[in-house]
XYZ file of C-alpha atoms in Angstrom:
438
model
C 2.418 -17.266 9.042
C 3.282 -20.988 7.198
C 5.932 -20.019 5.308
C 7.616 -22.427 3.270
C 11.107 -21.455 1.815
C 12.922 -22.966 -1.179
C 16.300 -22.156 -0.069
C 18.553 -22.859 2.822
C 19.797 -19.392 2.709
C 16.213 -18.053 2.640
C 15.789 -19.954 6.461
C 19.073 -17.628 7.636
C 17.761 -14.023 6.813
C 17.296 -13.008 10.012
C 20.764 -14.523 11.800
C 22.133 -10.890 11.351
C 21.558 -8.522 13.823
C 20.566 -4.924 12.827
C 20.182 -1.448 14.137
C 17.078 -1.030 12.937
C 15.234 -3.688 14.849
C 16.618 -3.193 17.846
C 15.211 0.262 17.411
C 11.828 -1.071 16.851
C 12.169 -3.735 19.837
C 12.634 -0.071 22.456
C 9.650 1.294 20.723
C 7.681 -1.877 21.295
C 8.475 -1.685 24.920
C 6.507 1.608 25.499
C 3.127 1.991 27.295
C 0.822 4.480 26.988
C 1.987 6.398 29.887
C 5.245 7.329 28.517
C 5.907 10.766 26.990
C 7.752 8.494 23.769
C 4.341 7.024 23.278
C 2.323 9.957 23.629
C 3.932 12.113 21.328
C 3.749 10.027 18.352
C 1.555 11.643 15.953
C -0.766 8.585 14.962
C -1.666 5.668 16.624
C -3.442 2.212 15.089
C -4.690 -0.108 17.827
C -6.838 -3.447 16.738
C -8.147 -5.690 19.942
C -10.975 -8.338 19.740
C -14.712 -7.561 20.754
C -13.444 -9.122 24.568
C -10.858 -6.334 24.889
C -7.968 -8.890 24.499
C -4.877 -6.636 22.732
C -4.257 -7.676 18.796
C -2.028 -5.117 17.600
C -0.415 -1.880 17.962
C 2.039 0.085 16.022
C 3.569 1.855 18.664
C 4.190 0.384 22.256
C 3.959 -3.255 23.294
C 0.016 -4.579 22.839
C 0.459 -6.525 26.603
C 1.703 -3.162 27.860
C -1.422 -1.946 26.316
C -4.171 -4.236 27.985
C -5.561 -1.271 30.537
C -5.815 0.744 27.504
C -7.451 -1.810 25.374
C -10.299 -2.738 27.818
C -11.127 1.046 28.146
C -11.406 1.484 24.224
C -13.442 -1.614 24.021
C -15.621 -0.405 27.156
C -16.735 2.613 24.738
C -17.573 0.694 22.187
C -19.758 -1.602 24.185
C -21.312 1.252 25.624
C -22.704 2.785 22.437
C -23.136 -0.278 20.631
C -25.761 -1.527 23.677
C -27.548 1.956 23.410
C -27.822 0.888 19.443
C -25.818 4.151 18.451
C -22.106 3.054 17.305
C -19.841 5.339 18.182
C -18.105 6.390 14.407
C -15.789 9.239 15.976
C -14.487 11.619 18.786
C -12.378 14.916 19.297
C -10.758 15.044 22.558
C -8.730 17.761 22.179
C -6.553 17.967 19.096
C -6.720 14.575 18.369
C -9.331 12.730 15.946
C -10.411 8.786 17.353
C -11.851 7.025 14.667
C -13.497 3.716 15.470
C -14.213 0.428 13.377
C -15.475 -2.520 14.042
C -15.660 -5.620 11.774
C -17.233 -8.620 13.254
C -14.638 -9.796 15.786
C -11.830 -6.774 15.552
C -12.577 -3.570 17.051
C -9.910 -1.214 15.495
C -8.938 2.744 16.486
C -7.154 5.158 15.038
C -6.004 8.335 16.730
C -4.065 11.127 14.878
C -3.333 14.941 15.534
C -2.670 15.473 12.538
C -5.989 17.041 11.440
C -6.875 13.871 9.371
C -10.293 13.583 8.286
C -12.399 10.654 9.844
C -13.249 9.381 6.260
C -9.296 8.803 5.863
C -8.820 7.181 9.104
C -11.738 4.760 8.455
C -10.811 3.697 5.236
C -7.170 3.364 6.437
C -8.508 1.051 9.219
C -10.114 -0.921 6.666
C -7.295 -1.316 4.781
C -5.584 -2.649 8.505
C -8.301 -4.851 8.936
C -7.633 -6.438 5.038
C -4.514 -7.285 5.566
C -5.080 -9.431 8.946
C -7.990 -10.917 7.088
C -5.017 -11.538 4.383
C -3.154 -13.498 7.125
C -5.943 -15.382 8.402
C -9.180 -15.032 6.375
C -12.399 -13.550 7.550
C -13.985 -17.702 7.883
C -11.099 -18.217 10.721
C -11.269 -15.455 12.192
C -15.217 -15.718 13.030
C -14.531 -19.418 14.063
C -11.795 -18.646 16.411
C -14.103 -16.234 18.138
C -17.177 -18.430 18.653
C -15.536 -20.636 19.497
C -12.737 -19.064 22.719
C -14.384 -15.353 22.555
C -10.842 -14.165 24.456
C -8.735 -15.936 22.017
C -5.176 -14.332 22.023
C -4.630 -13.823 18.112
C -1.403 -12.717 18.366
C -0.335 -15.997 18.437
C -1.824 -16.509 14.952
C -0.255 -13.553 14.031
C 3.176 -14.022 15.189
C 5.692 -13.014 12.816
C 3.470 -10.731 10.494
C 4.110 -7.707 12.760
C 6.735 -6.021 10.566
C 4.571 -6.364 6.942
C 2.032 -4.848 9.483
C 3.891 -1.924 10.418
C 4.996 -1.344 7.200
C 1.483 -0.841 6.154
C 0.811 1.248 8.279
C 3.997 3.379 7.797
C 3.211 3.291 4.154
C -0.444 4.462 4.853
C 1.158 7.551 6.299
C 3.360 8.609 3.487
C 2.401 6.885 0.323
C -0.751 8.403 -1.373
C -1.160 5.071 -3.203
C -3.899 4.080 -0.883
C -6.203 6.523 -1.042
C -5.713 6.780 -4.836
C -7.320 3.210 -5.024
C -4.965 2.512 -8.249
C -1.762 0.980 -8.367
C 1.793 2.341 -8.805
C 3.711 1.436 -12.087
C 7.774 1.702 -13.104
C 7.895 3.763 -16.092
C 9.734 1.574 -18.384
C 10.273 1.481 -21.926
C 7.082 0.261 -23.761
C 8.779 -2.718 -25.596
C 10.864 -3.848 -22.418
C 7.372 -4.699 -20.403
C 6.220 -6.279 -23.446
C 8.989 -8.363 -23.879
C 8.336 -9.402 -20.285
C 4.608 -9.791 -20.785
C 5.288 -12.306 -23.271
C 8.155 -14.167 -20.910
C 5.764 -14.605 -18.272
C 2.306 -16.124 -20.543
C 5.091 -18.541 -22.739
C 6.190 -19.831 -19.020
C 2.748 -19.898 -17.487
C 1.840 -23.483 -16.135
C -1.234 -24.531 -15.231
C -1.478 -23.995 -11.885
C -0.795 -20.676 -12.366
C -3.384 -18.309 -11.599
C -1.774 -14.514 -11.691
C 2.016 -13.478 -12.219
C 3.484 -10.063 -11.683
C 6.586 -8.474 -11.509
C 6.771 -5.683 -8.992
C 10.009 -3.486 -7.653
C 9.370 -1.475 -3.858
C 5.161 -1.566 -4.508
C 5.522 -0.027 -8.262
C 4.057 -2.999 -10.862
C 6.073 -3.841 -13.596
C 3.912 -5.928 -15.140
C 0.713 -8.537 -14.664
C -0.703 -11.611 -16.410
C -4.046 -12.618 -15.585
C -7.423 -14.323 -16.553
C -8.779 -12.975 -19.674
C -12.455 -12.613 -17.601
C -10.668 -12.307 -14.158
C -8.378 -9.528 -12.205
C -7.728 -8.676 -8.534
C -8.929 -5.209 -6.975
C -5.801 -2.971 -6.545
C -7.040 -3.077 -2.976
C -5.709 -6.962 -2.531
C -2.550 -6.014 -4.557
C -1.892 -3.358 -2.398
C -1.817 -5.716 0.294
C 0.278 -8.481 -1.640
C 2.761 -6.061 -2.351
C 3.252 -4.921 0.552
C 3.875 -8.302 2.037
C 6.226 -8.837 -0.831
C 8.041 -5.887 -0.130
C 8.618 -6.633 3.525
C 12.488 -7.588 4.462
C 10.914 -11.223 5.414
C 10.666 -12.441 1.679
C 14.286 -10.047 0.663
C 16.009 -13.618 0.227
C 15.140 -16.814 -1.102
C 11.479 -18.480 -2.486
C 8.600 -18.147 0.013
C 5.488 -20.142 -0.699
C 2.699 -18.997 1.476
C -1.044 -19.007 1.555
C -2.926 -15.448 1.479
C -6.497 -14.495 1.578
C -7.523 -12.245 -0.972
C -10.691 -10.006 0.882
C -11.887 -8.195 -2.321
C -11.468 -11.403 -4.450
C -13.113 -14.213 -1.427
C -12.602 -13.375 2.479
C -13.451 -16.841 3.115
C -10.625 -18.662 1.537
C -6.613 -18.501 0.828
C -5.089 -18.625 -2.478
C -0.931 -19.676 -2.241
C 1.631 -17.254 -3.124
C 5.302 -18.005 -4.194
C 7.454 -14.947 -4.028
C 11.031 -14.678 -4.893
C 13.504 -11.769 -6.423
C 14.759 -12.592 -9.398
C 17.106 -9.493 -9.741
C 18.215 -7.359 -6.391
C 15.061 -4.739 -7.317
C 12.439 -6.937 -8.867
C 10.091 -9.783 -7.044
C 8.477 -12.504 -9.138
C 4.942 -13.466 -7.523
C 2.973 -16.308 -8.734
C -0.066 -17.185 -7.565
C -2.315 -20.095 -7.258
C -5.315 -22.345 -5.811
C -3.392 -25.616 -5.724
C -1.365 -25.613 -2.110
C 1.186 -28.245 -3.798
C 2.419 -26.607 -6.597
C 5.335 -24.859 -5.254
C 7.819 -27.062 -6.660
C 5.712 -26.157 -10.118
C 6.260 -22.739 -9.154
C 10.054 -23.038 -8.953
C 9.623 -24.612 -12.277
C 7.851 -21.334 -13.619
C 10.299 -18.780 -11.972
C 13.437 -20.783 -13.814
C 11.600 -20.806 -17.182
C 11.103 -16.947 -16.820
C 14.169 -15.729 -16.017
C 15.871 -18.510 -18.453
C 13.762 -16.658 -21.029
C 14.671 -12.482 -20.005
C 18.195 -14.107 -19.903
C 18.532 -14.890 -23.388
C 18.896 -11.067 -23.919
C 19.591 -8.269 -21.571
C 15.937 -8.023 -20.817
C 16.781 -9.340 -17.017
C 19.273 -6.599 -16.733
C 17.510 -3.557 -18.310
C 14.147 -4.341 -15.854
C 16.527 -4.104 -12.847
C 18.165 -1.195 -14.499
C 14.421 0.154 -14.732
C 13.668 -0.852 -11.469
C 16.909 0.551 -9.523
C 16.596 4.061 -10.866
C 14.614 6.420 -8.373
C 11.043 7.709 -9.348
C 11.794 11.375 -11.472
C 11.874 14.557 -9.619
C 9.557 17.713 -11.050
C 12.904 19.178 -11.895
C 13.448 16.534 -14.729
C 10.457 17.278 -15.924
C 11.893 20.760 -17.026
C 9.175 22.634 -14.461
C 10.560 24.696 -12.341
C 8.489 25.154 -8.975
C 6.614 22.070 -9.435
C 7.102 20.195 -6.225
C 5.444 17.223 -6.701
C 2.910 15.449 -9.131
C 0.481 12.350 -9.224
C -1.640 11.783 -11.981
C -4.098 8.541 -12.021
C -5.224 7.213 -15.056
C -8.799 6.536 -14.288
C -9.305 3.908 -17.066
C -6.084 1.945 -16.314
C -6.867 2.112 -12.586
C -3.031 2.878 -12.292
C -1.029 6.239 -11.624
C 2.314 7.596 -11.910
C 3.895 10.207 -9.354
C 6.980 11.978 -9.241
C 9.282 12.560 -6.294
C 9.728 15.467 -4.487
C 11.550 18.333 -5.029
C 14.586 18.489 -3.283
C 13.952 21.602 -1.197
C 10.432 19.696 0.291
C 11.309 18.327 3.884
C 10.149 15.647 5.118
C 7.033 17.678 7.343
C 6.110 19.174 4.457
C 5.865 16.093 2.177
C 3.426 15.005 4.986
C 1.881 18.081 4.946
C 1.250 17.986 0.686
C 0.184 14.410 0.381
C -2.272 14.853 3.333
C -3.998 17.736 1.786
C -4.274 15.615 -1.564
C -6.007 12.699 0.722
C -8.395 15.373 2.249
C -9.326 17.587 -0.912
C -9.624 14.247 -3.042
C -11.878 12.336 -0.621
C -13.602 16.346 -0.974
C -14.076 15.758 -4.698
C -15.218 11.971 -4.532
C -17.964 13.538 -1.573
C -19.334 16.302 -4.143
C -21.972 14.163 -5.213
C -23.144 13.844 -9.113
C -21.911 17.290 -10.056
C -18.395 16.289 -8.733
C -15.797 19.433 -8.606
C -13.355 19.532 -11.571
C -11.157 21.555 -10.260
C -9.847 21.965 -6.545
C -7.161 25.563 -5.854
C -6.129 25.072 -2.304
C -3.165 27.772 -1.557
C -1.281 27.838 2.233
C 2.144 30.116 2.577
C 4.261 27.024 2.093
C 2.564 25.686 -0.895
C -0.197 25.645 -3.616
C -2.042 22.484 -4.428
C -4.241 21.777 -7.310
C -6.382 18.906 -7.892
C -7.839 18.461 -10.942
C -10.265 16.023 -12.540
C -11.789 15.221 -15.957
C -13.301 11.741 -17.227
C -9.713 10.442 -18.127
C -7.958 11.635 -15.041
C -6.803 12.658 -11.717
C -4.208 15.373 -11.169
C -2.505 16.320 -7.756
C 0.087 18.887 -7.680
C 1.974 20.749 -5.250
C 3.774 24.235 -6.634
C 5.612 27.142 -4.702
C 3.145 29.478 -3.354
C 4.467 32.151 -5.614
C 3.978 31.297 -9.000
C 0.426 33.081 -10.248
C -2.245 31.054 -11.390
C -1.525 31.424 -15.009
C 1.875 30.235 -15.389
C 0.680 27.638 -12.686
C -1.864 26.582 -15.371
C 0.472 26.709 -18.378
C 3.158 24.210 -16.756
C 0.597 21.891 -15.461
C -0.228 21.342 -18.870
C 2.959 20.765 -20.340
C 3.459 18.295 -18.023
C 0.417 16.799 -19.118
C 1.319 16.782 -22.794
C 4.405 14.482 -21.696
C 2.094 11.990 -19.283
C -0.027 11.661 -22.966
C 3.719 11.224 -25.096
C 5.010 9.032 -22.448
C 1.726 6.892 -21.426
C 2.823 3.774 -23.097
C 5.844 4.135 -20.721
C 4.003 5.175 -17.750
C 1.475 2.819 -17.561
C 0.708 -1.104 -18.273
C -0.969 -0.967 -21.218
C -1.834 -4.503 -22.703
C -1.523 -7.000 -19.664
C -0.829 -10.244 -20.776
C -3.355 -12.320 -20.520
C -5.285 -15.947 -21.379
């Protein structure tokens, strides 16, 4: 990636050594033959249509190679007998294929995932290395050298990559299709509405405040706005440890908004928490940029507004216990209008198996709802000896919860709807009500 970085200190992020990626670097050193690599629960490979290893997110992609001309031998196989291959069980895992002009992807998982999830999690993959290179390169590069190597285009994106796909795992955000906001007082995000349209410049398309993938706020086009599917991906680049430290300037392709082209990002965190991101068509504007991202934080620094949004933005997401609800164990509830949810923690006693276990039964029983055709389900009861989840839909909303198996249906009912009576007193909190826009 062509990163350009405003800061000397910026170009010294990654002189320190840490634990954590020298972790990774073992992990990357695996093959498929090793017991490590076989036991991780999921797997995401990409290679190109000539077998040549893209990506993994476990093992090293040249250890990979033997591996990556038998996956792309299968595909060949059924794509010259004009049947795709979608899908296979072999024995408690789920391989889930995808192809997109030039990428072949898989995705393997035994963790009873359901091949819609998969696929639309390897579509979200394939997005964001279309956000590093656009879809017009990457069908050049391949007419033109059909066994290109693009990890060498790719260099250096691996960890906002992985962190994708980590996220993918945990984080129901994706398969919500709506983004994540920090519940904030209503006339705090309005102050810094109006901070970022007085400092807008020309060049300036779109600018957002985001802390850890949770939107503060957004000014945009009056007639114009991104799909939460690109923001998704520009906040998780945002949030990688790559941009932690000093201004970045860098171009992105946006697939939802044009897959052919790049608009230019400039990224920096103007408090510890909280990342500015501008963004723009003109390549040359960074220094105008820099200009912007002084005039806004000039402005939140006349009061305390500065301080209060990383005061905001350092205090951790609720748990159902400050709600007042005893045996709620978590909650998401998407605003369907909005496009935008709010979720709560975990309760305290939820490990960390069973908070993969909760959020994906909401991915499988919601992708169940959107499936039910014009008379979609309202209401979903899904009870296991560990937990009860509900999922619940009207035309406003989207409910998820997880409760203790133990508590009957009625109470059940009767504390899911206090806590919607304080989602409806708090939405101006919540959620971003009036974007700035122009």
């Amino acid at each position: 990636m062509d990163i350009t970085e405003g800061s000397e200190q910026a170009k010294d992020t990654n002189a320190a050594i840490n634990v954590d990626d020298i972790v990774e670097e073992e992990h990357r050193l695996e093959d498929f033959h090793m017991p490590e690599w076989r036991e991780k629960n999921r797997h995401f490979l990409v290679l190109s249509s000539a077998g040549k290893p893209i990506y993994s997110r476990h093992g090293n992609e040249a250890q990979l190679s033997t591996l990556m001309s038998a996956i792309q031998a299968i595909i060949s196989t059924f794509t010259d007998m004009s049947d795709p291959v979608k899908s296979m069980r072999v024995g408690t895992h789920t391989l889930v294929f995808y192809t997109n002009g030039p990428l072949y992807l898989l995705a393997v998982s035994n963790r009873n995932d359901s091949d819609e999830l998969l696929r639309g999690e390897l579509q979200l993959l394939h997005s964001q290395i279309v956000s590093i290179l656009t879809s017009a390169q990457l069908t050049k590069i391949f007419e033109q050298r059909s066994n290109f190597d693009l990890r060498q285009l790719l260099g250096g994106t691996e960890a906002i990559i992985d962190q994708l796909v980590d996220r993918m795992e945990t984080d129901f955000t994706f398969s919500l299709g709506s983004l994540d906001t920090l519940w904030m007082r209503y006339r705090l995000r309005d102050r810094i509405g109006k901070a970022l349209l007085a400092s807008r410049v020309k060049c300036v398309l779109y600018a957002m405040l985001i802390a850890d993938m949770k939107l503060v706020t957004l000014m945009r086009p009056r007639k114009h706005s991104l799909h939460p599917s690109d923001l998704h991906l520009l906040f998780n680049m945002a949030a990688s440890k790559n941009f932690l430290t000093g201004e970045h300037w860098t171009p992105m392709c946006f697939p939802k908004f044009n897959d052919k082209g790049f608009l230019h990002v400039y990224i920096n965190y103007i408090t510890p928490s909280v990342a500015l991101i501008l963004v723009s068509a003109d390549r040359d504007s960074f220094i105008d940029m820099t200009q912007c991202r002084l005039r806004i934080t000039q402005d939140l620094s006349t009061d305390d507004s500065l301080q209060r949004m990383e005061d905001a933005a350092s205090q951790r997401a609720l748990r159902p216990s400050e709600l007042g609800i005893p045996g709620l164990l978590q909650l998401y509830y998407r605003h369907k209008t909005l496009v935008q949810h709010f979720g709560t923690r975990f309760d305290e006693i939820v490990d960390e198996q069973q908070q993969r276990r909760i959020v994906n039964t909401y991915q499988r029983l919601r992708l169940y709802m959107v499936k039910s055709g014009p008379n979609p389900l309202r209401i979903i009861y899904h009870k296991t000896d560990t937990e009860t989840v509900l999922v619940w839909q009207s035309s406003a909303f989207e409910l998820y919860a997880a409760i203790d198996p133990s508590m009957d249906v009625r109470t059940m009912i009767r504390k899911i709807n206090i806590v919607l009576e304080w989602i409806r007193n708090e939405e101006d909190h919540l959620f971003v009500i009036n974007a700035p826009s122009y």
